[in-house]
Amino acid sequence: MTEKFDIEERWPELFAQLDANQRNAVRQSLAAAWHEGWVPNREDVENLTDEARGAIDQTEYLRRVDAAAERHRSGTHTVAK
């Protein structure tokens, strides 16, 4: 786990279209998981910010999350730089 939760600094373009309430909700969701030991990746952050700003609905969000989890389980995931 990294020492500092710098999610907006890592991917500012993903937060650019969020209003203050959306930004805070996304940050809080990600921070809660980070405190449990999860290391955020760009795909997961993008999916959550897309859902928060209304670019995708909850059904699409869950489809994306399930697909990412399946890739991780099968070992076909890639690490974003």
Short mmCIF file of N, CA, C and O in Angstrom, two decimals:
data_model
loop_
_atom_site.label_atom_id
_atom_site.label_comp_id
_atom_site.label_asym_id
_atom_site.label_seq_id
_atom_site.Cartn_x
_atom_site.Cartn_y
_atom_site.Cartn_z
N MET A 1 0.85 -1.18 0.00
CA MET A 1 0.00 0.00 0.00
C MET A 1 0.89 1.23 0.00
O MET A 1 1.88 1.29 0.70
N THR A 2 0.53 2.22 -0.79
CA THR A 2 1.29 3.46 -0.81
C THR A 2 1.06 4.24 0.47
O THR A 2 0.07 4.06 1.16
N GLU A 3 1.99 5.13 0.76
CA GLU A 3 1.93 5.91 1.99
C GLU A 3 0.86 7.00 1.95
O GLU A 3 0.32 7.37 2.97
N LYS A 4 0.61 7.53 0.76
CA LYS A 4 -0.28 8.69 0.61
C LYS A 4 -1.41 8.36 -0.37
O LYS A 4 -1.17 7.77 -1.41
N PHE A 5 -2.61 8.76 -0.01
CA PHE A 5 -3.75 8.56 -0.90
C PHE A 5 -3.83 9.77 -1.83
O PHE A 5 -4.38 10.81 -1.49
N ASP A 6 -3.26 9.64 -3.01
CA ASP A 6 -3.12 10.76 -3.95
C ASP A 6 -3.89 10.52 -5.24
O ASP A 6 -3.44 10.87 -6.32
N ILE A 7 -5.06 9.96 -5.13
CA ILE A 7 -5.81 9.49 -6.28
C ILE A 7 -6.10 10.58 -7.31
O ILE A 7 -5.97 10.36 -8.51
N GLU A 8 -6.46 11.76 -6.87
CA GLU A 8 -6.73 12.85 -7.82
C GLU A 8 -5.46 13.35 -8.49
O GLU A 8 -5.49 13.79 -9.63
N GLU A 9 -4.36 13.28 -7.79
CA GLU A 9 -3.08 13.69 -8.37
C GLU A 9 -2.60 12.69 -9.41
O GLU A 9 -1.94 13.07 -10.38
N ARG A 10 -2.91 11.43 -9.22
CA ARG A 10 -2.48 10.39 -10.15
C ARG A 10 -3.23 10.46 -11.48
O ARG A 10 -2.65 10.27 -12.54
N TRP A 11 -4.55 10.70 -11.42
CA TRP A 11 -5.37 10.71 -12.62
C TRP A 11 -6.33 11.91 -12.60
O TRP A 11 -7.55 11.75 -12.55
N PRO A 12 -5.80 13.12 -12.66
CA PRO A 12 -6.67 14.31 -12.57
C PRO A 12 -7.70 14.39 -13.68
O PRO A 12 -8.80 14.92 -13.47
N GLU A 13 -7.40 13.84 -14.85
CA GLU A 13 -8.34 13.89 -15.97
C GLU A 13 -9.63 13.13 -15.67
O GLU A 13 -10.67 13.45 -16.21
N LEU A 14 -9.56 12.14 -14.80
CA LEU A 14 -10.75 11.37 -14.45
C LEU A 14 -11.68 12.14 -13.52
O LEU A 14 -12.87 11.86 -13.47
N PHE A 15 -11.14 13.10 -12.80
CA PHE A 15 -11.92 13.88 -11.85
C PHE A 15 -12.37 15.23 -12.41
O PHE A 15 -13.19 15.90 -11.82
N ALA A 16 -11.84 15.60 -13.57
CA ALA A 16 -12.06 16.94 -14.12
C ALA A 16 -13.54 17.25 -14.37
O ALA A 16 -13.96 18.39 -14.20
N GLN A 17 -14.32 16.26 -14.74
CA GLN A 17 -15.73 16.51 -15.08
C GLN A 17 -16.68 16.28 -13.90
O GLN A 17 -17.89 16.37 -14.06
N LEU A 18 -16.14 16.02 -12.72
CA LEU A 18 -16.99 15.80 -11.55
C LEU A 18 -17.21 17.10 -10.80
O LEU A 18 -16.31 17.92 -10.70
N ASP A 19 -18.40 17.26 -10.25
CA ASP A 19 -18.62 18.41 -9.37
C ASP A 19 -18.06 18.07 -7.99
O ASP A 19 -17.58 16.95 -7.75
N ALA A 20 -18.11 19.00 -7.08
CA ALA A 20 -17.50 18.82 -5.75
C ALA A 20 -18.12 17.64 -5.00
O ALA A 20 -17.40 16.86 -4.36
N ASN A 21 -19.44 17.48 -5.07
CA ASN A 21 -20.10 16.37 -4.37
C ASN A 21 -19.72 15.03 -4.98
O ASN A 21 -19.47 14.05 -4.25
N GLN A 22 -19.70 14.95 -6.30
CA GLN A 22 -19.32 13.72 -6.97
C GLN A 22 -17.86 13.37 -6.65
O GLN A 22 -17.54 12.21 -6.37
N ARG A 23 -16.99 14.36 -6.72
CA ARG A 23 -15.57 14.16 -6.44
C ARG A 23 -15.39 13.62 -5.02
O ARG A 23 -14.65 12.66 -4.79
N ASN A 24 -16.08 14.21 -4.06
CA ASN A 24 -15.97 13.77 -2.68
C ASN A 24 -16.48 12.33 -2.51
O ASN A 24 -15.86 11.52 -1.83
N ALA A 25 -17.60 12.01 -3.14
CA ALA A 25 -18.16 10.66 -3.03
C ALA A 25 -17.20 9.62 -3.61
O ALA A 25 -16.98 8.56 -3.01
N VAL A 26 -16.62 9.92 -4.76
CA VAL A 26 -15.66 9.00 -5.37
C VAL A 26 -14.43 8.85 -4.49
O VAL A 26 -13.96 7.74 -4.23
N ARG A 27 -13.90 9.97 -4.03
CA ARG A 27 -12.72 9.94 -3.16
C ARG A 27 -12.97 9.11 -1.91
O ARG A 27 -12.13 8.30 -1.50
N GLN A 28 -14.13 9.31 -1.29
CA GLN A 28 -14.46 8.58 -0.06
C GLN A 28 -14.58 7.07 -0.33
O GLN A 28 -14.12 6.25 0.47
N SER A 29 -15.22 6.71 -1.43
CA SER A 29 -15.35 5.29 -1.79
C SER A 29 -13.99 4.64 -2.01
O SER A 29 -13.71 3.54 -1.51
N LEU A 30 -13.15 5.33 -2.76
CA LEU A 30 -11.83 4.79 -3.04
C LEU A 30 -10.96 4.75 -1.78
O LEU A 30 -10.22 3.79 -1.57
N ALA A 31 -11.06 5.79 -0.95
CA ALA A 31 -10.25 5.84 0.27
C ALA A 31 -10.63 4.72 1.22
O ALA A 31 -9.75 4.12 1.87
N ALA A 32 -11.90 4.40 1.32
CA ALA A 32 -12.33 3.32 2.21
C ALA A 32 -11.69 2.00 1.79
O ALA A 32 -11.20 1.25 2.64
N ALA A 33 -11.67 1.73 0.51
CA ALA A 33 -11.06 0.49 0.02
C ALA A 33 -9.54 0.54 0.18
O ALA A 33 -8.90 -0.46 0.54
N TRP A 34 -8.94 1.69 -0.06
CA TRP A 34 -7.49 1.87 0.09
C TRP A 34 -7.06 1.59 1.53
O TRP A 34 -6.05 0.93 1.76
N HIS A 35 -7.84 2.06 2.49
CA HIS A 35 -7.51 1.83 3.90
C HIS A 35 -7.57 0.34 4.26
O HIS A 35 -6.97 -0.08 5.25
N GLU A 36 -8.27 -0.43 3.46
CA GLU A 36 -8.35 -1.88 3.68
C GLU A 36 -7.24 -2.62 2.94
O GLU A 36 -7.19 -3.85 2.97
N GLY A 37 -6.38 -1.87 2.24
CA GLY A 37 -5.23 -2.49 1.57
C GLY A 37 -5.30 -2.57 0.06
O GLY A 37 -4.37 -3.00 -0.60
N TRP A 38 -6.42 -2.14 -0.52
CA TRP A 38 -6.56 -2.17 -1.98
C TRP A 38 -5.77 -1.03 -2.59
O TRP A 38 -5.78 0.10 -2.10
N VAL A 39 -5.04 -1.32 -3.66
CA VAL A 39 -4.30 -0.29 -4.38
C VAL A 39 -5.09 0.06 -5.63
O VAL A 39 -5.31 -0.79 -6.49
N PRO A 40 -5.56 1.31 -5.74
CA PRO A 40 -6.38 1.69 -6.88
C PRO A 40 -5.62 1.59 -8.20
O PRO A 40 -4.43 1.87 -8.25
N ASN A 41 -6.33 1.20 -9.23
CA ASN A 41 -5.75 1.21 -10.57
C ASN A 41 -6.62 2.11 -11.44
O ASN A 41 -7.76 2.43 -11.09
N ARG A 42 -6.07 2.53 -12.56
CA ARG A 42 -6.76 3.52 -13.40
C ARG A 42 -8.12 3.02 -13.88
O ARG A 42 -9.09 3.76 -13.89
N GLU A 43 -8.19 1.77 -14.28
CA GLU A 43 -9.45 1.23 -14.80
C GLU A 43 -10.56 1.32 -13.75
O GLU A 43 -11.68 1.75 -14.05
N ASP A 44 -10.27 0.93 -12.53
CA ASP A 44 -11.27 0.97 -11.47
C ASP A 44 -11.70 2.40 -11.16
O ASP A 44 -12.88 2.68 -10.96
N VAL A 45 -10.74 3.31 -11.14
CA VAL A 45 -11.05 4.72 -10.86
C VAL A 45 -11.88 5.30 -12.01
O VAL A 45 -12.87 6.00 -11.79
N GLU A 46 -11.51 4.97 -13.23
CA GLU A 46 -12.27 5.46 -14.38
C GLU A 46 -13.71 4.95 -14.36
O GLU A 46 -14.66 5.70 -14.62
N ASN A 47 -13.88 3.68 -14.05
CA ASN A 47 -15.24 3.12 -13.98
C ASN A 47 -16.08 3.85 -12.94
O ASN A 47 -17.24 4.19 -13.18
N LEU A 48 -15.50 4.08 -11.77
CA LEU A 48 -16.26 4.74 -10.71
C LEU A 48 -16.56 6.20 -11.05
O LEU A 48 -17.68 6.67 -10.82
N THR A 49 -15.60 6.91 -11.63
CA THR A 49 -15.86 8.31 -12.00
C THR A 49 -16.86 8.39 -13.15
O THR A 49 -17.69 9.30 -13.17
N ASP A 50 -16.80 7.44 -14.08
CA ASP A 50 -17.79 7.42 -15.17
C ASP A 50 -19.20 7.23 -14.61
O ASP A 50 -20.14 7.88 -15.05
N GLU A 51 -19.33 6.34 -13.65
CA GLU A 51 -20.65 6.10 -13.05
C GLU A 51 -21.10 7.33 -12.25
O GLU A 51 -22.25 7.75 -12.35
N ALA A 52 -20.19 7.94 -11.52
CA ALA A 52 -20.54 9.10 -10.69
C ALA A 52 -21.02 10.28 -11.53
O ALA A 52 -21.95 10.99 -11.14
N ARG A 53 -20.42 10.48 -12.69
CA ARG A 53 -20.82 11.64 -13.52
C ARG A 53 -21.95 11.31 -14.48
O ARG A 53 -22.40 12.16 -15.24
N GLY A 54 -22.43 10.06 -14.45
CA GLY A 54 -23.58 9.70 -15.27
C GLY A 54 -23.26 9.26 -16.68
O GLY A 54 -24.16 9.11 -17.50
N ALA A 55 -21.98 9.05 -16.99
CA ALA A 55 -21.60 8.61 -18.33
C ALA A 55 -22.02 7.16 -18.57
O ALA A 55 -22.25 6.76 -19.71
N ILE A 56 -22.10 6.38 -17.49
CA ILE A 56 -22.60 5.00 -17.55
C ILE A 56 -23.59 4.81 -16.41
O ILE A 56 -23.53 5.52 -15.41
N ASP A 57 -24.48 3.85 -16.58
CA ASP A 57 -25.43 3.56 -15.50
C ASP A 57 -24.87 2.46 -14.60
O ASP A 57 -23.79 1.90 -14.86
N GLN A 58 -25.59 2.13 -13.55
CA GLN A 58 -25.12 1.14 -12.59
C GLN A 58 -24.95 -0.24 -13.24
O GLN A 58 -24.02 -0.97 -12.91
N THR A 59 -25.83 -0.58 -14.16
CA THR A 59 -25.73 -1.87 -14.85
C THR A 59 -24.42 -1.98 -15.61
O THR A 59 -23.72 -2.99 -15.54
N GLU A 60 -24.06 -0.92 -16.34
CA GLU A 60 -22.79 -0.91 -17.08
C GLU A 60 -21.61 -0.90 -16.13
O GLU A 60 -20.60 -1.57 -16.36
N TYR A 61 -21.72 -0.15 -15.04
CA TYR A 61 -20.65 -0.13 -14.04
C TYR A 61 -20.40 -1.54 -13.52
O TYR A 61 -19.26 -2.01 -13.47
N LEU A 62 -21.46 -2.23 -13.14
CA LEU A 62 -21.32 -3.59 -12.61
C LEU A 62 -20.78 -4.55 -13.66
O LEU A 62 -19.98 -5.45 -13.35
N ARG A 63 -21.18 -4.38 -14.92
CA ARG A 63 -20.65 -5.22 -16.00
C ARG A 63 -19.15 -5.03 -16.11
O ARG A 63 -18.38 -5.99 -16.21
N ARG A 64 -18.70 -3.76 -16.09
CA ARG A 64 -17.27 -3.47 -16.18
C ARG A 64 -16.49 -4.04 -14.99
O ARG A 64 -15.41 -4.59 -15.16
N VAL A 65 -17.05 -3.88 -13.80
CA VAL A 65 -16.39 -4.39 -12.60
C VAL A 65 -16.27 -5.91 -12.67
O VAL A 65 -15.22 -6.48 -12.36
N ASP A 66 -17.35 -6.57 -13.07
CA ASP A 66 -17.32 -8.03 -13.19
C ASP A 66 -16.29 -8.47 -14.22
O ASP A 66 -15.56 -9.45 -14.01
N ALA A 67 -16.22 -7.78 -15.35
CA ALA A 67 -15.26 -8.13 -16.40
C ALA A 67 -13.83 -7.95 -15.90
O ALA A 67 -12.96 -8.79 -16.16
N ALA A 68 -13.57 -6.86 -15.18
CA ALA A 68 -12.23 -6.63 -14.64
C ALA A 68 -11.86 -7.70 -13.62
O ALA A 68 -10.73 -8.20 -13.61
N ALA A 69 -12.81 -8.07 -12.77
CA ALA A 69 -12.55 -9.11 -11.78
C ALA A 69 -12.26 -10.44 -12.46
O ALA A 69 -11.36 -11.18 -12.04
N GLU A 70 -12.98 -10.75 -13.51
CA GLU A 70 -12.76 -11.99 -14.24
C GLU A 70 -11.38 -12.00 -14.89
O GLU A 70 -10.67 -13.01 -14.86
N ARG A 71 -10.97 -10.87 -15.48
CA ARG A 71 -9.63 -10.79 -16.06
C ARG A 71 -8.57 -11.01 -14.99
O ARG A 71 -7.58 -11.69 -15.22
N HIS A 72 -8.79 -10.44 -13.83
CA HIS A 72 -7.83 -10.59 -12.73
C HIS A 72 -7.77 -12.06 -12.28
O HIS A 72 -6.68 -12.60 -12.09
N ARG A 73 -8.92 -12.67 -12.13
CA ARG A 73 -8.96 -14.09 -11.71
C ARG A 73 -8.28 -15.00 -12.72
O ARG A 73 -7.60 -15.95 -12.36
N SER A 74 -8.48 -14.71 -14.00
CA SER A 74 -7.94 -15.58 -15.05
C SER A 74 -6.48 -15.27 -15.36
O SER A 74 -5.85 -16.00 -16.12
N GLY A 75 -5.96 -14.20 -14.78
CA GLY A 75 -4.57 -13.84 -15.01
C GLY A 75 -4.32 -13.11 -16.31
O GLY A 75 -3.19 -12.97 -16.74
N THR A 76 -5.39 -12.61 -16.94
CA THR A 76 -5.22 -11.91 -18.21
C THR A 76 -5.24 -10.39 -18.05
O THR A 76 -5.30 -9.67 -19.03
N HIS A 77 -5.18 -9.92 -16.82
CA HIS A 77 -5.17 -8.47 -16.59
C HIS A 77 -3.79 -7.92 -16.90
O HIS A 77 -2.79 -8.63 -16.88
N THR A 78 -3.74 -6.64 -17.22
CA THR A 78 -2.47 -5.96 -17.45
C THR A 78 -2.33 -4.87 -16.42
O THR A 78 -3.32 -4.34 -15.91
N VAL A 79 -1.13 -4.51 -16.13
CA VAL A 79 -0.85 -3.46 -15.16
C VAL A 79 -0.67 -2.15 -15.90
O VAL A 79 0.16 -2.06 -16.81
N ALA A 80 -1.49 -1.16 -15.57
CA ALA A 80 -1.38 0.16 -16.19
C ALA A 80 -0.19 0.90 -15.61
O ALA A 80 0.12 0.76 -14.43
N LYS A 81 0.47 1.67 -16.43
CA LYS A 81 1.64 2.45 -15.97
C LYS A 81 1.27 3.88 -15.77
O LYS A 81 0.38 4.40 -16.28
#
